[in-house]
Coordinates of C-alpha atoms and ligand atoms in Angstrom, one line a residue:
X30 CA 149.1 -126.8 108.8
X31 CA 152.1 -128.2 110.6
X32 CA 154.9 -126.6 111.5
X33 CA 157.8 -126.7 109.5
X34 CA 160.2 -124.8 111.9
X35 CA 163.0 -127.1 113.0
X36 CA 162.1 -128.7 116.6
X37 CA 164.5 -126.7 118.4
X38 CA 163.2 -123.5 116.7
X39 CA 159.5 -123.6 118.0
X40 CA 157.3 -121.4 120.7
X41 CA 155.7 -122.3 123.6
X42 CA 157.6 -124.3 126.7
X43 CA 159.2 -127.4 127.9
X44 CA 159.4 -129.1 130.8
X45 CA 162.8 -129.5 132.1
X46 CA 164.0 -131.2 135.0
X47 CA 160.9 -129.4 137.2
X48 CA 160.7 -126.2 135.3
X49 CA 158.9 -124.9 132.7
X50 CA 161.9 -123.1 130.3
X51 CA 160.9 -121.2 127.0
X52 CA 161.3 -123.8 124.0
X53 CA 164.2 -122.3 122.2
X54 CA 166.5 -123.1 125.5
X55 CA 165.7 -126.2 126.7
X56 CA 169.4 -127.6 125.7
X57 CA 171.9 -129.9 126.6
X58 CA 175.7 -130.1 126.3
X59 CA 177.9 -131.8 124.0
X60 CA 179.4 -133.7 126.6
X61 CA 176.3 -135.6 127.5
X62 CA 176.3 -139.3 128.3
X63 CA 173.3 -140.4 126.4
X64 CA 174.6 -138.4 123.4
X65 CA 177.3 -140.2 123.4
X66 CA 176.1 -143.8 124.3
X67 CA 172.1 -143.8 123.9
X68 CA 171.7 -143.8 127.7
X69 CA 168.1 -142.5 127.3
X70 CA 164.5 -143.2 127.3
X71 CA 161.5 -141.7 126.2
X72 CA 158.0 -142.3 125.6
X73 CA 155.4 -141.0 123.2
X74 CA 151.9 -140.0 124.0
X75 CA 149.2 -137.8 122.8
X76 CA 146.4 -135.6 124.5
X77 CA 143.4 -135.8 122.9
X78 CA 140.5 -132.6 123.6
X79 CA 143.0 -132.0 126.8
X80 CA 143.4 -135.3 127.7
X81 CA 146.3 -137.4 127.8
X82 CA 145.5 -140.9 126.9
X83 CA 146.7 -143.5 129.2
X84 CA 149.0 -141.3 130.8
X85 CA 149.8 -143.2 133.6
X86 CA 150.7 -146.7 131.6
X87 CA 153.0 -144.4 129.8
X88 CA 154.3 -142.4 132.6
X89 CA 155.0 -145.7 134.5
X90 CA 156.6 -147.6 131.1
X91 CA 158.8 -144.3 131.6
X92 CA 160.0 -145.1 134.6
X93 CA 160.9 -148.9 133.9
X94 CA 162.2 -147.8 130.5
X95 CA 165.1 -145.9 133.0
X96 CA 165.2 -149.0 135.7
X97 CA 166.2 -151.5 132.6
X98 CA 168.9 -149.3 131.8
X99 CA 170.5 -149.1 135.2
X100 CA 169.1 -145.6 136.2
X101 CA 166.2 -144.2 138.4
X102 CA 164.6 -141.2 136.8
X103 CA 164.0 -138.9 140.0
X104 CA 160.2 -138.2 139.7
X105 CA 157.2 -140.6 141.2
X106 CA 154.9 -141.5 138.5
X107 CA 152.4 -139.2 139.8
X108 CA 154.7 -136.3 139.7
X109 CA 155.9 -137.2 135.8
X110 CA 151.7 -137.6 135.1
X111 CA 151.4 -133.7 136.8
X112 CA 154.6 -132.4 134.8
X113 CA 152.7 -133.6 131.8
X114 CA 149.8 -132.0 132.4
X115 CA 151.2 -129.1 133.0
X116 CA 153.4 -128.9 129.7
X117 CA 150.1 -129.6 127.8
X118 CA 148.2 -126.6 130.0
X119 CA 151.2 -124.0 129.8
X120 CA 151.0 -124.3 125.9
X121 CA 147.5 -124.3 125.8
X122 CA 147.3 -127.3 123.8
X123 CA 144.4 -129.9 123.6
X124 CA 145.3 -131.9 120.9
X125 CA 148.8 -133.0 120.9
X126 CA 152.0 -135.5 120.5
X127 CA 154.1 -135.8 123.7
X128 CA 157.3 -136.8 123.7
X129 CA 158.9 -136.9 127.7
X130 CA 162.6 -138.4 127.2
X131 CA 165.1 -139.0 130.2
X132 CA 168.7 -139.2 129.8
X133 CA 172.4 -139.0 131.5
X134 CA 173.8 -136.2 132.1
X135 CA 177.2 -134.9 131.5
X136 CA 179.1 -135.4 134.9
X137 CA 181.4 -138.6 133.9
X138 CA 182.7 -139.2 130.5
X139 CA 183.5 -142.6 129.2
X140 CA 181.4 -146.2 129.1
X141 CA 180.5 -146.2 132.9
X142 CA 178.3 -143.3 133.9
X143 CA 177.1 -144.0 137.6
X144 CA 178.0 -140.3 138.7
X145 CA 175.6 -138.4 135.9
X146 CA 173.0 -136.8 136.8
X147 CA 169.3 -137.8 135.7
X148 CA 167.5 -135.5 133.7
X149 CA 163.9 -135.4 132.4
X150 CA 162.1 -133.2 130.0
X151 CA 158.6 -133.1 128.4
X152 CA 157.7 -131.6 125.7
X153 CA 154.2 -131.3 123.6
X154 CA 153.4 -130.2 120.0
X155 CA 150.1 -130.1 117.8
X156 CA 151.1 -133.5 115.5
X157 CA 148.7 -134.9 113.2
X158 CA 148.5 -138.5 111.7
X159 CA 151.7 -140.2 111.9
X160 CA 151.8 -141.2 108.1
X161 CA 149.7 -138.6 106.8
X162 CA 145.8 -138.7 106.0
X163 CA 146.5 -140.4 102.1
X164 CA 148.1 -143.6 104.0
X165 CA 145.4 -143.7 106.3
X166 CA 142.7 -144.2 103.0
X167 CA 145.2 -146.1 100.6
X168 CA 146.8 -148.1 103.3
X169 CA 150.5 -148.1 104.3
X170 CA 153.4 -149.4 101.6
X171 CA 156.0 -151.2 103.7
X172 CA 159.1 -152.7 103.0
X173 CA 160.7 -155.7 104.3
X174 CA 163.7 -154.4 106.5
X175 CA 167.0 -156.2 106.3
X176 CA 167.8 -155.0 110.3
X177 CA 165.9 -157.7 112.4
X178 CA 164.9 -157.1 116.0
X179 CA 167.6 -158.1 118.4
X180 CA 166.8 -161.2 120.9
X181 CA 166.1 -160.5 124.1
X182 CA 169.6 -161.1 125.2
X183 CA 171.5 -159.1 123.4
X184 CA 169.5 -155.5 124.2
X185 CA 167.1 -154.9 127.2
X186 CA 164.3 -155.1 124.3
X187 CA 161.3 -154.1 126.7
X188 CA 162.9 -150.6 127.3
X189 CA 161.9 -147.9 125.3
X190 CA 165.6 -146.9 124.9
X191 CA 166.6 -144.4 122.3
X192 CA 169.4 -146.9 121.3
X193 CA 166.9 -149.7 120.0
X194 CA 165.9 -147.1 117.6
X195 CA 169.3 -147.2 116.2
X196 CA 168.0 -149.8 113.0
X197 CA 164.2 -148.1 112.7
X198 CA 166.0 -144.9 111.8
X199 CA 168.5 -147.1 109.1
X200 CA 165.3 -149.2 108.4
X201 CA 162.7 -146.3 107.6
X202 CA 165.5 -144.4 105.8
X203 CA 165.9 -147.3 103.2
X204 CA 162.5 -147.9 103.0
X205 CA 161.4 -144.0 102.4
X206 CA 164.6 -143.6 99.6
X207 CA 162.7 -146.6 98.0
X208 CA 159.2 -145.1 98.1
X209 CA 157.6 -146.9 101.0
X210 CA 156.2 -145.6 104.0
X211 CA 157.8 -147.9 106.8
X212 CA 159.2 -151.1 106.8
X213 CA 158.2 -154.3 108.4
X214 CA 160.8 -155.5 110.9
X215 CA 161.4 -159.3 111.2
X216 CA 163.2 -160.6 114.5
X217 CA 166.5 -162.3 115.4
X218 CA 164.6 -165.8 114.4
X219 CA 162.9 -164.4 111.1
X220 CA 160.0 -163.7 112.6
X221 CA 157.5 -160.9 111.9
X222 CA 158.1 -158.7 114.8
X223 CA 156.7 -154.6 114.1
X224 CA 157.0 -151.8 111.9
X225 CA 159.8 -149.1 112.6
X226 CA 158.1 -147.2 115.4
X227 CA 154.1 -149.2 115.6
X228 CA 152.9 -152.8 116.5
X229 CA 151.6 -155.1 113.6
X230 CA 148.1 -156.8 113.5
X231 CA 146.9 -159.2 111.1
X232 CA 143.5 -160.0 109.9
X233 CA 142.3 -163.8 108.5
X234 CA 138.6 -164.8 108.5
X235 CA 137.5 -162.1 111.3
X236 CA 140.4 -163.1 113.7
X237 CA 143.5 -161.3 115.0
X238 CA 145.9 -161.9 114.6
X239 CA 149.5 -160.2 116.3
X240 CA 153.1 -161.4 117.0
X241 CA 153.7 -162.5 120.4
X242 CA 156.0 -159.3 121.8
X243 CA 158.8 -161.2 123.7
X244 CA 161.4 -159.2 121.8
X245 CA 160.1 -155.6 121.0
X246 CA 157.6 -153.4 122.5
X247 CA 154.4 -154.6 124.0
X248 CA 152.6 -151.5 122.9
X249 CA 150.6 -149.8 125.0
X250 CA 147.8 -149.3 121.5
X251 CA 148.3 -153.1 120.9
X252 CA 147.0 -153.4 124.0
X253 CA 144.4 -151.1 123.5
X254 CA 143.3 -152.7 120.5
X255 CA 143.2 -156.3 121.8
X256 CA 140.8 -155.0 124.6
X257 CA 138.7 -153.0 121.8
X258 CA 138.5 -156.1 119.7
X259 CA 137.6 -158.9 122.0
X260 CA 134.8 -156.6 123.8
X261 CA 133.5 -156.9 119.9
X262 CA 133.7 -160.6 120.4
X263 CA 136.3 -160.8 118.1
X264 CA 139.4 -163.5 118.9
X265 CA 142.5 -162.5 119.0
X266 CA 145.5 -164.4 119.0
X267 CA 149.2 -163.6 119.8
X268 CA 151.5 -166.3 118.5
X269 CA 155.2 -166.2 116.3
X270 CA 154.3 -165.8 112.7
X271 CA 156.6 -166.5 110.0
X272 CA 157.2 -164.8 107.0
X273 CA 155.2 -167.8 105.0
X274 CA 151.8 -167.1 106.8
X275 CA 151.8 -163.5 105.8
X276 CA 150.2 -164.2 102.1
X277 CA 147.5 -166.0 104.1
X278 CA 146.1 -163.1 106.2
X279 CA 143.7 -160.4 104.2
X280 CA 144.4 -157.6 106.3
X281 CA 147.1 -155.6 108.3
X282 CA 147.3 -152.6 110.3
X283 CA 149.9 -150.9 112.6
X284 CA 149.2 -149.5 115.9
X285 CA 150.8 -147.0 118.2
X286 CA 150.9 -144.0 120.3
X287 CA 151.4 -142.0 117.1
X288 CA 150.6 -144.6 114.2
X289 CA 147.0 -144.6 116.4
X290 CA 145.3 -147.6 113.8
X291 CA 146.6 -147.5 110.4
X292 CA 145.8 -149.5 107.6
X293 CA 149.0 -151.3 105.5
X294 CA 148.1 -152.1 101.9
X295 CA 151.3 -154.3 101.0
X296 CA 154.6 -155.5 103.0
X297 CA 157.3 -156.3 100.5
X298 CA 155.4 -159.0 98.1
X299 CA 152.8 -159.2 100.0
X300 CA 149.1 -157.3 99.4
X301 CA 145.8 -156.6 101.7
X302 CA 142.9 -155.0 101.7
X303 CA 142.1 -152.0 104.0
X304 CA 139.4 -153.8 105.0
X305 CA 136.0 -153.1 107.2
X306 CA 137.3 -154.5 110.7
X307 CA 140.6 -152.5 110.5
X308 CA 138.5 -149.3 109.8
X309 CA 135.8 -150.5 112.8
X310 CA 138.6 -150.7 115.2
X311 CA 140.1 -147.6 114.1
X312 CA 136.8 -145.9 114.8
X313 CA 137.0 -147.7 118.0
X314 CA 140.1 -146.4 118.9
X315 CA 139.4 -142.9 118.2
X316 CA 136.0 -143.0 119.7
X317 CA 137.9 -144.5 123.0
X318 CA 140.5 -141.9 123.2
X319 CA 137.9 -138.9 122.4
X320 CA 136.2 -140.6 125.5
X321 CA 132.8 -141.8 123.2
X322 CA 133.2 -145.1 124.7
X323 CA 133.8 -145.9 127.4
X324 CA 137.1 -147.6 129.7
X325 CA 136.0 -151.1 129.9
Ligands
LIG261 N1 157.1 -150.5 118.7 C1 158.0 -149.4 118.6 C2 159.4 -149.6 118.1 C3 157.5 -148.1 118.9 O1 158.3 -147.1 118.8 C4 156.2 -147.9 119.4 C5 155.7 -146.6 119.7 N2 155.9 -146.2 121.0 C6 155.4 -149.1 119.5 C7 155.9 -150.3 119.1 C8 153.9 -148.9 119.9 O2 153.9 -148.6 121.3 P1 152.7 -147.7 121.9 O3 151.5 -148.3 121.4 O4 152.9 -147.9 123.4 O5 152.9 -146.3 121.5

């Protein structure tokens, strides 16, 4: 059962800027910088059987998440990996979303903020599938969202900033108030570029296929999934795809921290099958992150 209690109504502890602080009081002020202007980062990851999976690569996209936004977030990468841990132990969780987020503090109002402080908190909660189990069987129903990805010059686009996820929530919003699950995202070109908050794959004839990620998030499960597929000797490729090829490819998944491998059964006008390789490298993934197979 999940818990329906609103997030900042919860048991257990969070991590907060080197202490662990009971759940209900790990606040912020009004006046806070990144409340105002979205000057803050985050990352999701989850622990699976009390392991965090690729906590490093996530701990470290953390840290340039912060750089790319003009701040240093004042913990090594080993000492944001231990914090994590040790959120994960003091709620005695095994399996469980993590969500650490870094932001700016409340000492200087206004656009410039070089004065604020740097804060960082981690927190971790049991969190089953992303889209629930039915999506995972049926496959997802996405619509095409009219917000595009922004080129690469007019956001820092390989930041996980909270401010890029301005248009997901708008796009996901519409979508869900229409009866989809997510929306498909195209780019500043028309491009296919990624689902709200997940990478996009593409299946034709046994290859892979996946939008090259020069203007959204190189996923850290995209990555994952590449690696899983070509040790299968399966090709992938990474290359712009336009809206036109879509009706070519038979089948489509997401992938993400929290989407893990889902199967889409339509995008806008658009249908696939959830087919056998999606559901082989879900099992992949899963068999990875439970640590049944192994790194490399
Ligand atoms: N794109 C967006 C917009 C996301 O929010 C996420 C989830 N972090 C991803 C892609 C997938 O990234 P990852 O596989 O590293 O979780």
């Amino acid at each position: 059962m999940t818990d329906q209690r609103s997030y900042d109504d919860r048991d257990g502890v969070i991590w907060y800027d080197g202490k662990l602080v009971p759940w209900r009081e790990a606040n912020v002020h009004v006046l806070t910088h990144a409340l105002h202007y979205a000057s803050s980062v985050f990352e999701g990851q989850k622990a699976y059987g009390g392991e965090i999976f690729r906590l490093t690569d996530h701990s470290k996209r953390l840290k340039r998440s912060g750089e790319l936004l003009g701040f240093e977030i004042p913990w090594s990468v080993d000492e944001i990996d231990e914090a994590c841990r040790e959120v994960l132990k003091a709620n005695n969780l095994e399996d469980a979303y993590m969500r650490p987020l870094a932001w700016r503090g409340s000492e200087q109002m206004g656009v410039s903020a070089q004065q604020s402080k740097i804060h960082l908190a981690i927190a971790a909660w049991p969190w089953g599938a992303y889209f629930g189990e039915d999506a995972i069987r049926q496959g997802l129903k996405l619509d095409i969202a009219k917000w595009r990805r922004p080129a690469p010059y007019t956001a820092p686009v390989e930041s996980k900033a909270s401010g890029l996820y301005m248009i997901c929530t708008l796009s996901r919003h519409e979508a869900q108030a229409k009866g989809f699950n997510d929306a498909l995202m195209f780019d500043w070109r028309g491009q296919v570029a990624e689902a709200t908050g997940a990478n996009a794959f593409f299946i034709r004839d046994n290859v892979l296929y996946t939008p090259t990620p020069d203007c959204f998030l190189n996923g850290l499960t995209r990555q994952t999934v590449m690696d899983l597929a070509r040790r299968r000797g399966i090709e992938v490729v990474e290359k712009a795809i336009w809206p036109e090829e879509l009706e070519s490819f038979q089948q489509f998944f997401l992938t993400g921290s929290a989407a893990e491998v889902t199967p889409v059964a339509s995008a806008g006008p658009w249908s696939f099958e959830v087919g056998d390789l999606t559901m082989q490298l879900r099992k992949d993934y899963f068999d990875l992150v439970y640590r049944r197979l192994s790194n490399s």
